[in-house]
Amino acid sequence: MLIIPCPHCGPRDEIEFACGGEAHIARPLVENKISDAEFANYLFIRDNTKGLFLERWHHSAGCRKWFNLARDTFTHEIIEVYPMGSLPKKASARTSYSSSWRRGTLAEKAAKTGKHSQTEGRK
Amino acid sequence: MAQNQPDRGQRGLPGGSPRYSALALAKKAMNYHQDWQRAWRDPEPKSEYDAIIIGGGGHGLATAYYLAAVHGINNIAVIEKGWIGGGNTGRNTTIIRSNYLWDESAAIYEHSMKLWEGMTQDLNFNVMFSQRGVLTIAHSEHELREMSRRVHAIRLNGIDSEILGSAEIKKFVPTINIDQSIRYPVMGGFLQKRGGTARHDAVAWGYARAADDLGVDIIQKCEVTGLRRQGRKIIGVETSRGFIKTKKVGCVVAGHSSVVAAMAGIHLPVASRPLQALVSEPIKPILNTVIMSNAVHMYISQSDKGEMVLGAGVDKYNSYAQRGSFSVPEHMLAAAVELFPVLSRLRMLRHWGGIVDTCPDASPIISKTDIEGLYFDCGWGTGGFKATPGSGHVFADLIANDRPNKIAAPYTLDRFSSGLLIDEHGAAGVAH
């Protein structure tokens, strides 16, 4: 059983949480034309790290807020908890972020390099 | 589809040396069973093989066996990090069935079922395959209606399946509680009579012995540390016991599929999760079939030794730790005790977790990759044991001919970009 340190409610039992899987997956913008295979990298392909893994959790039976966790998938040790939309601060977790294969995918680049933002595109 | 029999290989008499028979047993008894030979050798790895199978679980050993028996490729090695059958092959609840909804799933699991039905004879090794039936229970009207739709689809594929009402279930399984006032009442269910269980260790040992008999090297305590490539071609594997040359590598490593794939720069849609199971102290026979419940993620059967074997759903987070969270079996046991009040004072003896490789569409990957000579058979998730012979059979065919056959073709890795998914989530009474 994991004891998960919710950034808002403090340490709570794992049964109060839902796991949202790999963190930091950016959706490619609509105006970026990438291939189906590249889009699959965003939609289906997942990092499945043995070791330090950055993942999203939801305190579904508590404050109902999302947050990120840096957790070792082999020892289950929780290294760091950090808010959505930010990067981890610990060096090992930072390395885990920057060394992920995902950083080099076209899908991720297509999430950042669009000329217009998604909201502008809808106008 | 149901009429086609799989090619079991041209081996003459069912193999295995020494031959196992009642006579051999009596003879060896004279010498207090001291002089049984090893069931398989413990060879040093050769410098080169025609094909290497990574992973000595049931699927890997079956692949090696069918490569040798059906395709005549004998110069192969199975490389196993630990000991054979020590991973998920020895960590499941041994349930076998082929009652899946979609045609693609029905094809592969029924292919497997036919191989199960002759396996003991094929391998000359008693795998204790027992077709005691698998009964999946519905706990609501809606679930029962959905179930009858599935039963008809399954029957159209030529696979046996029938709907039972709660009274019929009570008649078939006298220990079950069909009181309608419980949290998960028994509203009905569907039964595959040809389903059942087998002895999981015997499956690994039987395939190992028969493959070894055909010249396959089974190399245990040998960890693959890298895949050596020349451009987009495989030329060998780096192992803890040195480099081994080969042109074809089949990866059948379940929970560690992503780890091995990463060695070749391939990324899979797989998430490795713990799947837990537990067994009780042995008791007298009280359960004559396998009971599954989709709604409460529970399955239960009684082993030939008398232990109650219980399995739960997967844990919710990625893990490689071969253990899960207590809340999962606790939830499952609460439902089990309600359905079978006779279990309430039973003590549990052993509890374990296996790391299963789950796919987004809950269907496996049996596929070539964009690297020549590298093949993957993974993503079996929570339902791999029942597929052991079928998976090995079609994967051997893929490796031997470098193209998937009709059964394996839908399970390509490309389906995650083409969108041709085989969405089996909860589709056939399985606790995915």
Coordinates of C-alpha atoms in Angstrom, one line a residue:
Chain A
M1 CA 0.0 0.0 0.0
L2 CA 1.4 3.4 -1.0
I3 CA 1.1 6.4 1.3
I4 CA 0.8 9.3 -1.1
P5 CA 1.6 12.8 0.1
C6 CA -1.2 14.9 -1.5
P7 CA 0.2 18.5 -1.8
H8 CA -3.1 19.8 -0.4
C9 CA -4.3 17.2 2.1
G10 CA -1.0 15.6 3.3
P11 CA -0.1 11.9 3.4
R12 CA -3.1 9.7 2.7
D13 CA -3.7 6.0 1.8
E14 CA -3.5 5.0 -1.8
I15 CA -7.1 3.9 -1.9
E16 CA -8.2 7.6 -1.9
F17 CA -6.3 8.2 -5.2
A18 CA -6.6 7.4 -8.9
C19 CA -3.5 7.0 -11.0
G20 CA -3.4 9.0 -14.2
G21 CA -0.3 7.3 -15.7
E22 CA 2.7 9.0 -17.4
A23 CA 3.0 12.8 -16.8
H24 CA 4.1 15.5 -19.1
I25 CA 2.4 14.3 -22.3
A26 CA 1.5 17.3 -24.4
R27 CA -1.2 17.1 -27.0
P28 CA -0.1 18.0 -30.5
L29 CA -1.8 21.1 -31.8
V30 CA -4.5 20.6 -34.5
E31 CA -2.8 22.8 -37.1
N32 CA 0.4 20.8 -36.9
K33 CA 0.3 18.1 -39.6
I34 CA 1.9 15.0 -38.1
S35 CA 1.6 11.4 -39.3
D36 CA -0.7 8.9 -37.6
A37 CA 2.3 7.1 -36.3
E38 CA 3.6 10.2 -34.7
F39 CA 0.1 10.9 -33.2
A40 CA 0.1 7.4 -31.8
N41 CA 3.2 8.4 -29.7
Y42 CA 0.9 10.9 -28.0
L43 CA -2.2 8.8 -27.9
F44 CA -1.1 5.2 -27.1
I45 CA 2.7 4.8 -26.7
R46 CA 3.8 5.2 -23.0
D47 CA 7.0 5.4 -21.1
N48 CA 7.0 2.3 -19.0
T49 CA 10.1 3.0 -17.0
K50 CA 11.6 0.5 -14.6
G51 CA 13.0 2.9 -12.0
L52 CA 12.2 6.6 -11.4
F53 CA 8.9 7.5 -13.2
L54 CA 7.0 10.8 -13.4
E55 CA 3.3 10.2 -13.2
R56 CA 0.0 12.0 -12.5
W57 CA -2.2 11.2 -9.6
H58 CA -5.7 12.4 -8.7
H59 CA -6.9 12.7 -5.1
S60 CA -10.3 11.4 -6.3
A61 CA -11.7 10.6 -2.9
G62 CA -10.2 13.7 -1.2
C63 CA -9.6 17.2 -2.5
R64 CA -10.2 16.0 -6.1
K65 CA -7.1 17.8 -7.3
W66 CA -4.5 16.5 -9.8
F67 CA -0.7 16.6 -9.0
N68 CA 2.5 15.0 -10.2
L69 CA 4.5 12.3 -8.5
A70 CA 8.1 11.2 -9.0
R71 CA 8.0 7.5 -7.9
D72 CA 10.3 4.6 -8.4
T73 CA 8.4 1.7 -10.1
F74 CA 10.7 -0.9 -8.6
T75 CA 11.1 0.2 -5.0
H76 CA 7.8 2.2 -4.9
E77 CA 9.7 5.0 -3.2
I78 CA 8.2 8.4 -3.7
I79 CA 10.9 10.9 -4.4
E80 CA 9.0 14.1 -5.0
V81 CA 5.5 15.5 -5.3
Y82 CA 5.0 18.6 -7.5
P83 CA 2.1 20.6 -9.0
M84 CA 0.5 20.1 -12.4
G85 CA 2.1 22.3 -15.1
S86 CA 5.5 22.4 -13.4
L87 CA 8.6 20.3 -13.6
P88 CA 10.2 18.4 -10.7
K89 CA 13.0 20.0 -8.7
K90 CA 15.1 17.0 -7.6
A91 CA 18.0 16.3 -9.9
S92 CA 17.2 12.6 -10.4
A93 CA 13.6 13.5 -11.4
R94 CA 14.8 16.2 -13.7
T95 CA 17.0 13.8 -15.5
S96 CA 14.1 11.4 -15.7
Y97 CA 12.2 14.1 -17.5
S98 CA 14.9 15.3 -19.8
S99 CA 16.1 11.8 -20.8
S100 CA 12.7 10.5 -21.7
W101 CA 12.4 9.5 -25.4
R102 CA 9.2 11.5 -25.5
R103 CA 11.2 14.8 -25.5
G104 CA 12.4 14.1 -29.0
T105 CA 9.1 13.0 -30.5
L106 CA 7.4 15.0 -33.3
A107 CA 4.2 14.8 -31.3
E108 CA 5.7 16.7 -28.4
K109 CA 7.3 19.3 -30.8
A110 CA 3.9 19.7 -32.5
A111 CA 2.5 20.7 -29.1
K112 CA 4.8 23.6 -28.8
T113 CA 5.7 25.0 -32.2
G114 CA 2.3 25.8 -33.6
K115 CA 1.9 29.4 -34.9
H116 CA -1.4 29.9 -33.1
S117 CA -2.6 28.6 -29.9
Q118 CA -5.6 26.2 -29.9
T119 CA -8.0 28.9 -28.7
E120 CA -7.0 31.2 -31.4
G121 CA -7.5 28.5 -33.9
R122 CA -11.1 28.1 -32.9
K123 CA -12.1 31.8 -33.4
Chain B
M1 CA -13.1 -21.7 -37.8
A2 CA -13.8 -24.2 -35.1
Q3 CA -13.2 -27.1 -37.5
N4 CA -9.6 -26.2 -38.4
Q5 CA -7.1 -28.1 -36.3
P6 CA -3.7 -26.4 -35.6
D7 CA -0.6 -28.1 -37.0
R8 CA 0.9 -29.8 -34.0
G9 CA 4.2 -30.6 -35.8
Q10 CA 5.6 -33.7 -37.4
R11 CA 7.3 -35.4 -34.5
G12 CA 6.1 -39.0 -34.8
L13 CA 5.5 -40.3 -31.3
P14 CA 5.0 -37.7 -28.6
G15 CA 8.4 -36.9 -27.5
G16 CA 10.5 -36.5 -24.5
S17 CA 13.3 -38.6 -23.4
P18 CA 13.1 -40.4 -21.0
R19 CA 9.6 -41.4 -21.9
Y20 CA 7.1 -41.1 -19.1
S21 CA 4.7 -44.0 -18.7
A22 CA 3.1 -46.0 -15.9
L23 CA 5.6 -48.8 -16.7
A24 CA 8.6 -46.3 -16.4
L25 CA 7.2 -45.1 -13.1
A26 CA 6.9 -48.7 -11.7
K27 CA 10.5 -49.5 -12.9
K28 CA 12.0 -46.5 -11.4
A29 CA 10.1 -47.2 -8.1
M30 CA 12.3 -50.3 -7.7
N31 CA 15.3 -48.0 -7.3
Y32 CA 13.4 -45.4 -5.1
H33 CA 13.2 -43.0 -8.1
Q34 CA 16.9 -42.3 -7.8
D35 CA 17.8 -42.6 -11.5
W36 CA 15.4 -40.3 -13.3
Q37 CA 17.4 -38.3 -15.8
R38 CA 17.2 -34.5 -16.0
A39 CA 14.1 -33.4 -17.8
W40 CA 16.2 -30.9 -19.8
R41 CA 19.9 -30.1 -20.2
D42 CA 21.7 -27.1 -18.7
P43 CA 23.9 -26.2 -21.7
E44 CA 26.5 -23.5 -22.1
P45 CA 25.3 -20.9 -24.7
K46 CA 26.8 -21.6 -28.2
S47 CA 28.3 -18.7 -30.1
E48 CA 25.6 -18.6 -32.7
Y49 CA 21.9 -19.7 -33.1
D50 CA 19.4 -19.5 -35.9
A51 CA 17.0 -17.8 -33.5
I52 CA 17.0 -16.7 -29.9
I53 CA 13.9 -16.5 -27.7
I54 CA 14.2 -14.1 -24.8
G55 CA 12.1 -15.2 -21.9
G56 CA 11.7 -18.7 -20.6
G57 CA 8.1 -18.5 -19.5
G58 CA 5.3 -20.6 -20.9
H59 CA 4.9 -18.4 -24.1
G60 CA 8.7 -18.4 -24.8
L61 CA 9.2 -22.1 -24.3
A62 CA 6.1 -22.8 -26.4
T63 CA 7.5 -20.6 -29.1
A64 CA 10.8 -22.5 -29.1
Y65 CA 9.0 -25.9 -29.0
Y66 CA 6.8 -25.1 -32.1
L67 CA 9.7 -23.5 -33.9
A68 CA 11.4 -26.9 -33.6
A69 CA 8.4 -29.2 -33.9
V70 CA 6.4 -27.5 -36.6
H71 CA 9.0 -25.5 -38.5
G72 CA 12.0 -27.7 -38.1
I73 CA 14.2 -24.9 -36.8
N74 CA 16.2 -26.6 -34.0
N75 CA 19.3 -24.5 -33.6
I76 CA 17.6 -22.1 -31.2
A77 CA 18.1 -21.0 -27.6
V78 CA 15.7 -19.8 -25.0
I79 CA 17.4 -17.3 -22.7
E80 CA 16.0 -16.8 -19.3
K81 CA 17.1 -14.3 -16.7
G82 CA 15.9 -16.3 -13.7
W83 CA 14.6 -19.8 -13.9
I84 CA 12.0 -21.1 -16.4
G85 CA 8.4 -20.6 -15.4
G86 CA 9.5 -18.4 -12.5
G87 CA 7.7 -15.3 -13.8
N88 CA 4.0 -14.9 -14.7
T89 CA 3.8 -18.6 -15.7
G90 CA 4.1 -19.5 -12.1
R91 CA 2.1 -16.5 -10.8
N92 CA -1.3 -16.8 -12.4
T93 CA -4.6 -18.5 -11.5
T94 CA -4.3 -21.1 -14.3
I95 CA -7.7 -20.3 -15.9
I96 CA -8.2 -21.4 -19.5
R97 CA -11.1 -20.3 -21.7
S98 CA -11.8 -19.1 -25.2
N99 CA -15.1 -17.3 -24.9
Y100 CA -14.1 -13.9 -26.3
L101 CA -16.3 -11.5 -28.1
W102 CA -14.4 -10.3 -31.1
D103 CA -13.5 -12.5 -34.1
E104 CA -9.8 -11.8 -33.8
S105 CA -9.8 -12.8 -30.1
A106 CA -12.0 -15.8 -30.6
A107 CA -9.6 -17.0 -33.3
I108 CA -6.4 -16.9 -31.2
Y109 CA -7.9 -18.1 -27.9
E110 CA -9.8 -20.9 -29.6
H111 CA -6.6 -21.9 -31.5
S112 CA -5.0 -22.0 -28.1
M113 CA -7.9 -24.1 -26.6
K114 CA -7.4 -26.7 -29.3
L115 CA -3.8 -27.0 -28.5
W116 CA -4.6 -27.3 -24.8
E117 CA -6.9 -30.2 -25.6
G118 CA -4.0 -32.3 -27.0
M119 CA -1.1 -30.8 -25.0
T120 CA -0.5 -33.7 -22.5
Q121 CA -0.3 -36.2 -25.4
D122 CA 1.8 -33.8 -27.6
L123 CA 4.4 -33.2 -24.9
N124 CA 4.2 -36.6 -23.2
F125 CA 3.9 -34.5 -20.0
N126 CA 0.8 -34.4 -17.8
V127 CA -0.2 -30.7 -17.7
M128 CA -3.3 -31.7 -15.7
F129 CA -5.6 -29.9 -18.1
S130 CA -9.0 -30.1 -16.5
Q131 CA -12.1 -28.9 -18.5
R132 CA -14.2 -28.3 -15.5
G133 CA -15.9 -25.3 -17.0
V134 CA -15.6 -21.5 -16.5
L135 CA -18.7 -19.7 -15.3
T136 CA -18.8 -15.9 -15.5
I137 CA -21.4 -14.4 -13.2
A138 CA -23.6 -11.4 -13.9
H139 CA -24.6 -9.2 -11.0
S140 CA -27.2 -6.9 -12.7
E141 CA -29.9 -7.1 -15.3
H142 CA -27.9 -5.0 -17.7
E143 CA -24.8 -7.2 -17.3
L144 CA -26.9 -10.3 -18.0
R145 CA -28.4 -8.8 -21.2
E146 CA -24.9 -7.7 -22.4
M147 CA -23.8 -11.2 -21.5
S148 CA -26.4 -12.9 -23.7
R149 CA -25.3 -10.7 -26.6
R150 CA -21.8 -12.0 -26.1
V151 CA -22.8 -15.6 -25.8
H152 CA -24.5 -15.4 -29.2
A153 CA -21.5 -13.8 -30.8
I154 CA -19.2 -16.4 -29.2
R155 CA -21.5 -19.3 -30.5
L156 CA -21.5 -17.8 -34.0
N157 CA -17.7 -18.3 -33.9
G158 CA -18.3 -22.0 -33.2
I159 CA -17.2 -21.8 -29.5
D160 CA -19.3 -23.4 -26.9
S161 CA -21.0 -21.0 -24.5
E162 CA -24.3 -21.0 -22.7
I163 CA -26.4 -18.8 -20.5
L164 CA -27.4 -20.0 -17.1
G165 CA -30.1 -18.6 -14.8
S166 CA -29.4 -18.2 -11.1
A167 CA -31.3 -21.4 -10.2
E168 CA -29.3 -23.4 -12.8
I169 CA -26.1 -21.9 -11.4
K170 CA -27.1 -23.0 -7.9
K171 CA -27.7 -26.5 -9.2
F172 CA -24.3 -26.5 -11.0
V173 CA -22.4 -24.9 -8.1
P174 CA -24.1 -25.9 -4.8
T175 CA -21.8 -23.8 -2.5
I176 CA -22.7 -20.5 -4.2
N177 CA -24.9 -18.0 -2.5
I178 CA -27.7 -16.8 -4.8
D179 CA -29.5 -14.8 -2.2
Q180 CA -30.7 -11.6 -4.0
S181 CA -30.2 -9.4 -1.0
I182 CA -26.4 -9.4 -1.1
R183 CA -24.3 -6.5 -2.5
Y184 CA -23.4 -8.4 -5.7
P185 CA -26.4 -10.8 -6.3
V186 CA -26.1 -13.6 -8.8
M187 CA -28.5 -12.7 -11.6
G188 CA -27.2 -15.4 -14.0
G189 CA -24.1 -16.2 -15.8
F190 CA -22.5 -17.8 -18.8
L191 CA -20.6 -21.0 -19.0
Q192 CA -17.9 -22.4 -21.2
K193 CA -17.8 -26.1 -20.5
R194 CA -14.6 -26.6 -22.4
G195 CA -12.9 -24.0 -20.2
G196 CA -11.0 -25.0 -17.1
T197 CA -7.6 -25.0 -15.5
A198 CA -4.1 -26.6 -16.0
R199 CA -1.1 -27.0 -13.8
H200 CA 1.0 -24.0 -14.7
D201 CA 4.4 -25.3 -13.7
A202 CA 3.8 -28.5 -15.7
V203 CA 3.1 -26.3 -18.8
A204 CA 6.6 -24.7 -18.5
W205 CA 8.3 -28.0 -17.7
G206 CA 6.5 -29.9 -20.4
Y207 CA 7.4 -27.5 -23.1
A208 CA 10.9 -27.2 -21.8
R209 CA 11.4 -30.9 -21.9
A210 CA 9.9 -31.4 -25.3
A211 CA 11.8 -28.5 -26.8
D212 CA 15.1 -29.7 -25.2
D213 CA 14.4 -33.1 -26.7
L214 CA 14.3 -31.5 -30.2
G215 CA 17.6 -29.8 -29.6
V216 CA 16.6 -26.4 -28.2
D217 CA 19.1 -25.0 -25.7
I218 CA 17.4 -23.7 -22.6
I219 CA 19.8 -21.3 -20.9
Q220 CA 18.8 -20.2 -17.4
K221 CA 20.3 -17.5 -15.2
C222 CA 21.4 -15.6 -18.3
E223 CA 20.2 -12.0 -18.5
V224 CA 19.9 -10.2 -21.8
T225 CA 21.6 -6.8 -21.4
G226 CA 21.5 -5.5 -25.0
L227 CA 20.4 -6.1 -28.5
R228 CA 23.2 -5.7 -31.1
R229 CA 22.2 -4.2 -34.4
Q230 CA 23.8 -3.5 -37.7
G231 CA 21.8 -0.7 -39.2
R232 CA 18.2 -1.8 -39.1
K233 CA 19.1 -5.5 -38.6
I234 CA 19.5 -7.7 -35.5
I235 CA 22.9 -9.4 -35.4
G236 CA 22.9 -10.8 -31.9
V237 CA 22.2 -10.3 -28.2
E238 CA 24.5 -9.2 -25.4
T239 CA 23.9 -11.3 -22.3
S240 CA 25.4 -11.7 -18.8
R241 CA 27.2 -14.8 -20.2
G242 CA 28.6 -13.0 -23.3
F243 CA 27.6 -12.1 -26.8
I244 CA 25.5 -14.6 -28.8
K245 CA 25.2 -14.2 -32.6
T246 CA 21.8 -14.6 -34.2
K247 CA 19.6 -13.1 -37.0
K248 CA 16.3 -13.6 -35.3
V249 CA 15.2 -12.6 -31.8
G250 CA 11.8 -13.2 -30.4
C251 CA 11.0 -11.2 -27.2
V252 CA 8.5 -12.9 -24.9
V253 CA 9.2 -11.1 -21.7
A254 CA 5.8 -10.0 -20.4
G255 CA 6.2 -7.3 -17.8
H256 CA 9.7 -6.4 -19.0
S257 CA 8.7 -6.0 -22.6
S258 CA 9.2 -2.2 -22.5
V259 CA 12.7 -2.7 -20.9
V260 CA 13.9 -5.0 -23.7
A261 CA 12.2 -2.9 -26.4
A262 CA 14.0 0.2 -25.2
M263 CA 17.3 -1.7 -25.9
A264 CA 16.4 -1.5 -29.5
G265 CA 15.0 2.0 -29.3
I266 CA 11.4 0.8 -29.7
H267 CA 8.6 2.2 -27.6
L268 CA 5.5 0.1 -26.8
P269 CA 2.0 1.1 -25.8
V270 CA 2.4 -1.2 -22.8
A271 CA 2.1 -0.4 -19.1
S272 CA 3.5 -2.9 -16.5
R273 CA 1.2 -3.4 -13.6
P274 CA 1.0 -5.8 -10.6
L275 CA -1.6 -8.5 -10.8
Q276 CA -2.2 -10.3 -7.5
A277 CA -3.4 -13.7 -6.6
L278 CA -3.6 -15.8 -3.5
V279 CA -4.3 -19.4 -2.3
S280 CA -5.8 -20.7 0.8
E281 CA -5.0 -23.7 3.0
P282 CA -6.2 -26.9 1.3
I283 CA -9.7 -28.1 2.1
K284 CA -12.0 -30.8 0.9
P285 CA -13.6 -30.4 -2.6
I286 CA -16.2 -27.6 -2.5
L287 CA -16.0 -26.0 -5.9
N288 CA -16.3 -28.0 -9.1
T289 CA -15.7 -25.2 -11.7
V290 CA -14.0 -21.9 -12.2
I291 CA -16.1 -18.9 -11.1
M292 CA -15.4 -15.4 -12.5
S293 CA -17.0 -12.1 -11.9
N294 CA -16.3 -9.1 -14.0
A295 CA -18.1 -6.6 -11.8
V296 CA -16.1 -7.4 -8.6
H297 CA -12.9 -8.4 -10.4
M298 CA -12.8 -11.8 -8.8
Y299 CA -12.0 -15.3 -10.0
I300 CA -11.9 -18.4 -7.9
S301 CA -11.3 -22.1 -8.4
Q302 CA -10.1 -25.0 -6.3
S303 CA -6.8 -26.7 -7.1
D304 CA -6.4 -30.4 -7.2
K305 CA -4.6 -30.2 -3.9
G306 CA -7.7 -28.5 -2.4
E307 CA -6.4 -25.0 -2.1
M308 CA -8.8 -22.2 -3.1
V309 CA -7.1 -20.2 -5.8
L310 CA -8.3 -16.5 -6.0
G311 CA -7.3 -13.8 -8.3
A312 CA -8.0 -10.1 -8.4
G313 CA -7.9 -7.2 -10.9
V314 CA -4.7 -5.3 -11.7
D315 CA -3.3 -2.6 -9.4
K316 CA -3.8 0.9 -10.6
Y317 CA -0.2 2.1 -10.9
N318 CA 2.9 1.0 -12.9
S319 CA 5.2 -1.3 -11.0
Y320 CA 8.0 -3.8 -11.5
A321 CA 8.0 -4.9 -7.9
Q322 CA 6.1 -8.2 -8.1
R323 CA 3.9 -7.1 -5.3
G324 CA 0.7 -5.0 -5.1
S325 CA -1.4 -3.1 -2.7
F326 CA -3.4 -4.8 0.0
S327 CA -6.7 -3.0 -0.9
V328 CA -7.0 -5.0 -4.2
P329 CA -7.2 -8.5 -2.7
E330 CA -9.2 -7.2 0.3
H331 CA -11.9 -5.9 -2.1
M332 CA -11.9 -9.1 -4.0
L333 CA -12.1 -11.3 -0.9
A334 CA -15.0 -9.3 0.5
A335 CA -17.0 -10.2 -2.6
A336 CA -15.7 -13.8 -2.6
V337 CA -16.9 -14.3 0.9
E338 CA -20.4 -12.9 0.0
L339 CA -20.7 -15.3 -2.9
F340 CA -19.2 -18.2 -1.0
P341 CA -20.0 -17.8 2.7
V342 CA -18.3 -21.2 3.3
L343 CA -14.9 -19.4 2.7
S344 CA -15.3 -16.9 5.6
R345 CA -13.1 -18.7 8.1
L346 CA -10.6 -19.9 5.6
R347 CA -7.0 -18.9 6.1
M348 CA -4.8 -17.7 3.2
L349 CA -1.5 -19.4 2.8
R350 CA 0.3 -17.6 0.0
H351 CA -0.1 -14.3 -1.8
W352 CA 1.9 -12.9 -4.7
G353 CA 2.0 -10.5 -7.5
G354 CA 3.1 -10.9 -11.1
I355 CA 4.0 -8.0 -13.4
V356 CA 1.6 -8.0 -16.4
D357 CA 2.1 -6.0 -19.6
T358 CA -1.2 -4.4 -20.3
C359 CA -2.1 -2.8 -23.6
P360 CA -4.5 0.1 -24.2
D361 CA -7.0 -2.2 -26.0
A362 CA -6.4 -5.1 -23.6
S363 CA -5.3 -7.3 -26.6
P364 CA -1.8 -8.7 -27.1
I365 CA 0.9 -7.6 -29.6
I366 CA 2.3 -10.4 -31.8
S367 CA 4.3 -8.4 -34.3
K368 CA 7.3 -7.7 -36.4
T369 CA 9.1 -4.5 -35.7
D370 CA 10.8 -2.0 -37.9
I371 CA 14.1 -3.7 -37.1
E372 CA 14.7 -6.7 -39.3
G373 CA 14.8 -10.0 -37.3
L374 CA 13.3 -8.5 -34.1
Y375 CA 9.8 -9.8 -33.1
F376 CA 7.6 -9.1 -30.1
D377 CA 5.0 -11.3 -28.4
C378 CA 3.8 -9.2 -25.5
G379 CA 0.9 -7.2 -24.1
W380 CA -1.0 -10.3 -22.9
G381 CA -1.9 -8.4 -19.7
T382 CA -4.1 -10.3 -17.3
G383 CA -5.0 -13.1 -19.7
G384 CA -1.8 -14.6 -20.9
F385 CA -1.8 -18.1 -19.3
K386 CA -4.7 -19.4 -21.3
A387 CA -3.1 -18.3 -24.5
T388 CA 0.3 -20.0 -23.8
P389 CA 0.1 -22.7 -26.6
G390 CA -1.7 -20.5 -29.1
S391 CA 0.6 -17.6 -28.6
G392 CA 3.7 -19.8 -28.9
H393 CA 2.3 -21.5 -32.0
V394 CA 1.5 -18.3 -34.0
F395 CA 4.6 -16.5 -32.8
A396 CA 6.8 -19.4 -33.9
D397 CA 5.1 -19.1 -37.3
L398 CA 5.8 -15.4 -37.4
I399 CA 9.5 -15.9 -36.6
A400 CA 9.9 -18.8 -39.0
N401 CA 8.2 -17.2 -42.0
D402 CA 8.9 -13.5 -41.2
R403 CA 5.2 -12.7 -41.8
P404 CA 2.2 -13.1 -39.5
N405 CA -0.3 -15.8 -40.2
K406 CA -4.1 -15.1 -40.4
I407 CA -4.5 -15.5 -36.7
A408 CA -1.6 -13.2 -35.7
A409 CA -2.1 -10.6 -38.3
P410 CA -4.5 -8.3 -36.4
Y411 CA -2.2 -8.2 -33.5
T412 CA 0.4 -6.1 -35.2
L413 CA 2.1 -3.2 -33.4
D414 CA 0.9 -0.9 -36.3
R415 CA -2.7 -1.1 -35.1
F416 CA -1.9 1.7 -32.6
S417 CA -1.3 4.1 -35.5
S418 CA -3.8 2.7 -37.9
G419 CA -6.6 2.7 -35.3
L420 CA -7.6 -0.9 -36.0
L421 CA -7.7 -1.8 -32.3
I422 CA -9.1 -5.0 -30.9
D423 CA -11.0 -3.6 -28.0
E424 CA -11.5 -6.4 -25.6
H425 CA -11.9 -4.4 -22.4
G426 CA -14.2 -6.4 -20.3
A427 CA -15.7 -7.8 -23.4
A428 CA -15.8 -11.4 -22.6
G429 CA -16.3 -11.7 -18.9
V430 CA -12.7 -11.1 -18.0
A431 CA -11.4 -8.9 -15.3
H432 CA -9.1 -6.8 -17.4

